[in-house]
CSV table of C-alpha atoms in Angstrom, one decimal:
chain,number,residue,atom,x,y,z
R,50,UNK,CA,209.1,-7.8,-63.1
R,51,UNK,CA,211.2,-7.0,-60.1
R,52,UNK,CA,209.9,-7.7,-56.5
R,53,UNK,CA,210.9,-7.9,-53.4
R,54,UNK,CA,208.8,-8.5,-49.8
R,55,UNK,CA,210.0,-7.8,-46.5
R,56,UNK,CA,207.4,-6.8,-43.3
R,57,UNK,CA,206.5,-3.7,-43.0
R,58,UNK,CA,207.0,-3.5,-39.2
R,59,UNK,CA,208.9,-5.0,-36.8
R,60,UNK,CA,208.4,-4.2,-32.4
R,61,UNK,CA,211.2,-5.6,-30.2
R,62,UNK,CA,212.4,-5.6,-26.7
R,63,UNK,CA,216.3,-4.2,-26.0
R,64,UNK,CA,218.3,-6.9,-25.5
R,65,UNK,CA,216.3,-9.2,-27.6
R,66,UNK,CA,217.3,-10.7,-31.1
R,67,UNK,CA,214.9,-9.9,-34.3
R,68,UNK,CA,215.5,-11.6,-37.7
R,69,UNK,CA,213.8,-8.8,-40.5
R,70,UNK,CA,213.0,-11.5,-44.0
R,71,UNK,CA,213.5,-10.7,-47.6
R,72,UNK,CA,212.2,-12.5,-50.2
R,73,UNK,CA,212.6,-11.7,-53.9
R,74,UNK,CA,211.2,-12.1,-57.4
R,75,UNK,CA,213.8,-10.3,-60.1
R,76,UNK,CA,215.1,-11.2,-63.3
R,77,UNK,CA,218.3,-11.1,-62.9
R,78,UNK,CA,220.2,-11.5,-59.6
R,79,UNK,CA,224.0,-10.9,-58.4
R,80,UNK,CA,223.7,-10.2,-54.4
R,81,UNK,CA,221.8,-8.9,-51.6
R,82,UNK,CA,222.8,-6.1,-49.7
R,83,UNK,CA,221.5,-4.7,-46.5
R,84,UNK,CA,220.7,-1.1,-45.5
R,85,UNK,CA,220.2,0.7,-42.5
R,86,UNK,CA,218.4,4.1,-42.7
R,87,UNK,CA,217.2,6.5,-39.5
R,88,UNK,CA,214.8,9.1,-39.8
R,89,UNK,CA,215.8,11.8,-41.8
R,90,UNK,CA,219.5,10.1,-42.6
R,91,UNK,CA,220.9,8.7,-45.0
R,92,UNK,CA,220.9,4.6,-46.0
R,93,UNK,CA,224.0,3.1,-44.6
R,94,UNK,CA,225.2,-0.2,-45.7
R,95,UNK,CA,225.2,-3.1,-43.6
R,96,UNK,CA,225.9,-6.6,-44.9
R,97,UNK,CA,226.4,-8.0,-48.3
R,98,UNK,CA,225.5,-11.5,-49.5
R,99,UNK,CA,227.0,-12.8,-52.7
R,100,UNK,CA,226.8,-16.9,-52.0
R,101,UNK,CA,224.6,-19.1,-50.2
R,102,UNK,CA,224.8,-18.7,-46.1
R,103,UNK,CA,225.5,-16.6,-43.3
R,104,UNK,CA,228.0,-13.3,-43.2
R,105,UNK,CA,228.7,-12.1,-39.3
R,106,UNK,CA,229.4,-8.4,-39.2
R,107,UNK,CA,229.4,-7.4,-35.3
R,108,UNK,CA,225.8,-7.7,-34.1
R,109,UNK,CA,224.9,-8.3,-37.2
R,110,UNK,CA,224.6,-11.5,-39.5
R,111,UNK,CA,222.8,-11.6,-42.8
R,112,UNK,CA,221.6,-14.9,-44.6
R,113,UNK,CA,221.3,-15.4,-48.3
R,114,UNK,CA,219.3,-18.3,-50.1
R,115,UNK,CA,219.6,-18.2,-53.4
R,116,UNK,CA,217.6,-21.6,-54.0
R,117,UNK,CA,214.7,-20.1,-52.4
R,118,UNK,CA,215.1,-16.3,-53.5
R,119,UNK,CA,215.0,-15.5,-49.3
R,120,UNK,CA,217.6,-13.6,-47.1
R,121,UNK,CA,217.3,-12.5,-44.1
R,122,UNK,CA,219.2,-9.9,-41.3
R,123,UNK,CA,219.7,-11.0,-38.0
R,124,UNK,CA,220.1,-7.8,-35.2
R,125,UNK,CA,221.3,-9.1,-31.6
R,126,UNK,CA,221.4,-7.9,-28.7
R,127,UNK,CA,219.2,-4.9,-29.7
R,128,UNK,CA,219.9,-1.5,-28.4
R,129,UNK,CA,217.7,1.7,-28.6
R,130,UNK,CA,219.7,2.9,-31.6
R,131,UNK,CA,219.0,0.5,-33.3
R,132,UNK,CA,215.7,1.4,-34.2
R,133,UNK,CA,215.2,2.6,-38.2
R,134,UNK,CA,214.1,1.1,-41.6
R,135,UNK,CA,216.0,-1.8,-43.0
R,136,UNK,CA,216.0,-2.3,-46.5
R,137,UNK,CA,217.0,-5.8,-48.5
R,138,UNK,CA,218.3,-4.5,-51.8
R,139,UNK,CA,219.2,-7.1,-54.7
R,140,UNK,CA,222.1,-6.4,-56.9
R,141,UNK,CA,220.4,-6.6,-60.8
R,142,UNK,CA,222.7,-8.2,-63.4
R,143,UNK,CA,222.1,-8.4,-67.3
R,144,UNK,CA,223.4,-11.7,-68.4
R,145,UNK,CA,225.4,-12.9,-65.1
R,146,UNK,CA,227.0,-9.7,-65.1
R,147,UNK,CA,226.6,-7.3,-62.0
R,148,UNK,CA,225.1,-4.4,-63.2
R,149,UNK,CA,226.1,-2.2,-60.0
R,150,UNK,CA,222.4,-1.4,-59.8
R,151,UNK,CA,220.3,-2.1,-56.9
R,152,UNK,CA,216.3,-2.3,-56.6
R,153,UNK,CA,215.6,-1.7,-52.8
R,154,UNK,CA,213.0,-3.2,-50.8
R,155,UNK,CA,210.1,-1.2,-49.4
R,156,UNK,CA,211.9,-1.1,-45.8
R,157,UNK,CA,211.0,-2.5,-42.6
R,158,UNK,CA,210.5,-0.3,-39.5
R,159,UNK,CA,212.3,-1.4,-36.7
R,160,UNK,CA,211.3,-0.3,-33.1
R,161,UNK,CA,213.3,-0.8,-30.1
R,162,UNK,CA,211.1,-1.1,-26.8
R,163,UNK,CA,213.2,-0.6,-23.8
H,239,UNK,CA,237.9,10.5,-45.2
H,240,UNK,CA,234.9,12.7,-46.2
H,241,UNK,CA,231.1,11.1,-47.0
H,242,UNK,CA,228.7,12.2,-49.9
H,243,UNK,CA,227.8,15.8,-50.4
H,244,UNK,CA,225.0,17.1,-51.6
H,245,UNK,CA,223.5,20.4,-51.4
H,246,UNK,CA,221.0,21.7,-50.7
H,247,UNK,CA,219.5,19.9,-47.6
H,248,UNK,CA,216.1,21.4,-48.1
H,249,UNK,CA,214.2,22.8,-51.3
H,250,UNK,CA,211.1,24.6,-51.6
H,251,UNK,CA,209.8,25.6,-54.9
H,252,UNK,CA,206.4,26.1,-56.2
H,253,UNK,CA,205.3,24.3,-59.0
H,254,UNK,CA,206.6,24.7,-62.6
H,255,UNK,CA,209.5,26.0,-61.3
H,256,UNK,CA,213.2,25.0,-61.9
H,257,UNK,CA,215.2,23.2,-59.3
H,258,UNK,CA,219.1,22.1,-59.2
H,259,UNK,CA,220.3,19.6,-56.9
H,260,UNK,CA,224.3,18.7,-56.5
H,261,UNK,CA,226.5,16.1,-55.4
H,262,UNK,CA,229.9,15.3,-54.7
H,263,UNK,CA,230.9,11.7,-54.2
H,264,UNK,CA,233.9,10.2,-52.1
H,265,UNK,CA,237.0,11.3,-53.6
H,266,UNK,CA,238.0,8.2,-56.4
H,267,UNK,CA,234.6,6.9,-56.3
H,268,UNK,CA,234.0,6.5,-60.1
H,269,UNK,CA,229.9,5.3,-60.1
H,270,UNK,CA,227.4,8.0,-58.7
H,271,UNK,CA,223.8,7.1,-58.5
H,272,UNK,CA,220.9,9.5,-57.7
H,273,UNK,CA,217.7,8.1,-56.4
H,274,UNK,CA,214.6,9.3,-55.8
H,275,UNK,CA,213.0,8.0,-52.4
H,276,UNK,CA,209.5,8.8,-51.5
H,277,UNK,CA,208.0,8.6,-47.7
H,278,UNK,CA,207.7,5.2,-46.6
H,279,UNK,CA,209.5,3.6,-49.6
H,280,UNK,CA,212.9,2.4,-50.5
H,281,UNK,CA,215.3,4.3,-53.1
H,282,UNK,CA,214.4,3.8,-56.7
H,283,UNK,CA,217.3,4.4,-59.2
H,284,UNK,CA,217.0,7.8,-61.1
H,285,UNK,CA,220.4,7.7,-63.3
H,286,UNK,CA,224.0,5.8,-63.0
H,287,UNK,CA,227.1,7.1,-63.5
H,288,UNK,CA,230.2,5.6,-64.5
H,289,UNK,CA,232.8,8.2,-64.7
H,290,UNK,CA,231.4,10.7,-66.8
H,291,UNK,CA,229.8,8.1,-69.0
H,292,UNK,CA,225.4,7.9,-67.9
H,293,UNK,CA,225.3,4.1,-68.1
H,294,UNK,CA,221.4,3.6,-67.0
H,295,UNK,CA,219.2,6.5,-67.2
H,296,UNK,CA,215.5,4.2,-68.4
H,297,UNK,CA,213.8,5.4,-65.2
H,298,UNK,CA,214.8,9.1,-65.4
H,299,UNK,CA,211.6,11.0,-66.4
H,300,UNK,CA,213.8,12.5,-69.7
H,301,UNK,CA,211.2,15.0,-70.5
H,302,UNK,CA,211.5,17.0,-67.2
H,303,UNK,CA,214.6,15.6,-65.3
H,304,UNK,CA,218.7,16.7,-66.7
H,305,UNK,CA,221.5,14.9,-65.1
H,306,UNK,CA,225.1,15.6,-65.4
H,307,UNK,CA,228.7,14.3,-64.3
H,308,UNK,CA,231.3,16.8,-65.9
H,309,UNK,CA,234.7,15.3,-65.2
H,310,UNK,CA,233.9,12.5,-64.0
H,311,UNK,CA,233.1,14.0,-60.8
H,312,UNK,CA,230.6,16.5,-59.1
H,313,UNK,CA,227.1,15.6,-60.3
H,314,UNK,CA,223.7,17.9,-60.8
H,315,UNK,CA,220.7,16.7,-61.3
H,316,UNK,CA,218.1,19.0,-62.4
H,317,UNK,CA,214.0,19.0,-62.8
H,318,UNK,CA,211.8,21.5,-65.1
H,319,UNK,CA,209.4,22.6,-64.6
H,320,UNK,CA,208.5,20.9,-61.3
H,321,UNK,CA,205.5,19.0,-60.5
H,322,UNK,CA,203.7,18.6,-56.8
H,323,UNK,CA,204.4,14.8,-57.4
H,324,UNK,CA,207.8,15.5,-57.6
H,325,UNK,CA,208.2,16.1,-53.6
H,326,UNK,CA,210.5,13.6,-52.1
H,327,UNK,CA,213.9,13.0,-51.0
H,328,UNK,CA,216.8,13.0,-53.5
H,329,UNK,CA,219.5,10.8,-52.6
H,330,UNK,CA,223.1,10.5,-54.3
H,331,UNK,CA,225.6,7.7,-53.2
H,332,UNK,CA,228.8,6.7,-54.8
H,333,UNK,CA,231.0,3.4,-54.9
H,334,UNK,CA,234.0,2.1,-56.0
H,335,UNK,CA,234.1,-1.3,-56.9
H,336,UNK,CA,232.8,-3.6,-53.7
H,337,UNK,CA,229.2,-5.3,-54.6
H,338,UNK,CA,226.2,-4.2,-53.4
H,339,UNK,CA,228.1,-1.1,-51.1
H,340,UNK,CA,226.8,2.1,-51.7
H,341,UNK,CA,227.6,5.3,-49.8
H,342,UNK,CA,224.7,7.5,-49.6
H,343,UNK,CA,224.7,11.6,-48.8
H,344,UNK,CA,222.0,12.9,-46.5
H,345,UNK,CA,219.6,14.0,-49.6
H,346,UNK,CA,217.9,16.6,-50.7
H,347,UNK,CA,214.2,16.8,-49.2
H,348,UNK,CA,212.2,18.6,-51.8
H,349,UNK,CA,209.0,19.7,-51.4
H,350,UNK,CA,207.0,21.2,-54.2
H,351,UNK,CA,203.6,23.6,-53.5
């Protein structure tokens, strides 16, 4: 079967610095990607991880283990705006070819606190 | 450079009845997706699209749900009759040939009675 686990909610202050975990079960695995998603809009991509370690976008990083099926997204400095869902979404492959495919996360809610 | 379209924003349809939902992905985008995303939950894959060519459809609900991608293009993706349990958001994204990037369009928020 296919799973993955994030937390369901996450509260933090602006300014601040909140790392939102993924960790996954799937049978087959190319990458991890990163969505963002506000109320009522649309996902957004945010980060992609394709080998072990850390990709730096902005604000944003996002960490991929593969050893231990775990990534994680790293927000800093936080602003207001930056409150929505993020979703972990692993690429699905059949054989160790990427499939395009990707089974989201459940999504974790992100509030801002000024 | 224009974003997914989709039409329309919002649906409401009483049940058994037909509904149509379209999409036009970014312009040389050759994979479309539509998703199905209930409240509170992350997008599950309906039906891929490589050019014209449906490529993954084993989680489309074949006995109610139509999909099509004429040209290689525009997309519709179509449900009859409609069931109450059928009320959620119906996403289509498109990519080219980056892992793991998707573009999304705003949706379709359905809502059956």
């Amino acid at each position: 079967g296919q799973s993955l686990e994030q937390p369901s909610e996450v509260t933090a202050v602006e300014g601040a610095i909140v790392q939102i975990n993924c960790t996954y079960q799937t049978s087959g695995f190319y990458g991890l990607s990163w969505y963002q998603q506000h109320d009522g809009g649309a996902p957004t991509f945010l980060s992609y991880n394709g080998l072990d370690g850390l990709e730096e976008t902005g604000r944003f990083s996002s960490f991929l283990s593969r050893s231990d099926s775990y990534g994680y997204l790293l927000l800093q400095e936080l602003q207001m705006k930056d409150s929505a869902s993020y979703f972990c979404a692993v690429i699905d492959t059949v054989g160790s070819s990427n499939t395009g495919k990707l089974i989201f996360g459940q999504g974790t809610t992100l509030q801002v606190k000024p | 450079e224009a974003g997914v379209v989709q039409s329309p924003r919002y649906k409401i349809i009483e049940k058994k009845q037909p509904v149509a939902f379209w999409c036009n992905p970014i312009s040389g985008h050759n994979t479309l997706y539509w998703y199905l995303q209930n409240l509170g939950q992350g997008p599950e894959l309906l039906i891929r699209y490589e050019n014209e060519e449906a490529v993954d459809d084993s989680q489309l609900p074949k006995d109610r749900f139509s999909a099509e991608r004429l040209k290689g293009v525009d997309s519709t993706l179509k449900i009859q009759p409609a069931e109450l349990g059928d009320s959620a958001v119906y996403l289509c994204a498109s990519s080219l040939d980056r892992p793991g990037t998707q573009y999304f369009g705003p949706g379709t928020r359905l809502l059956v009675l």
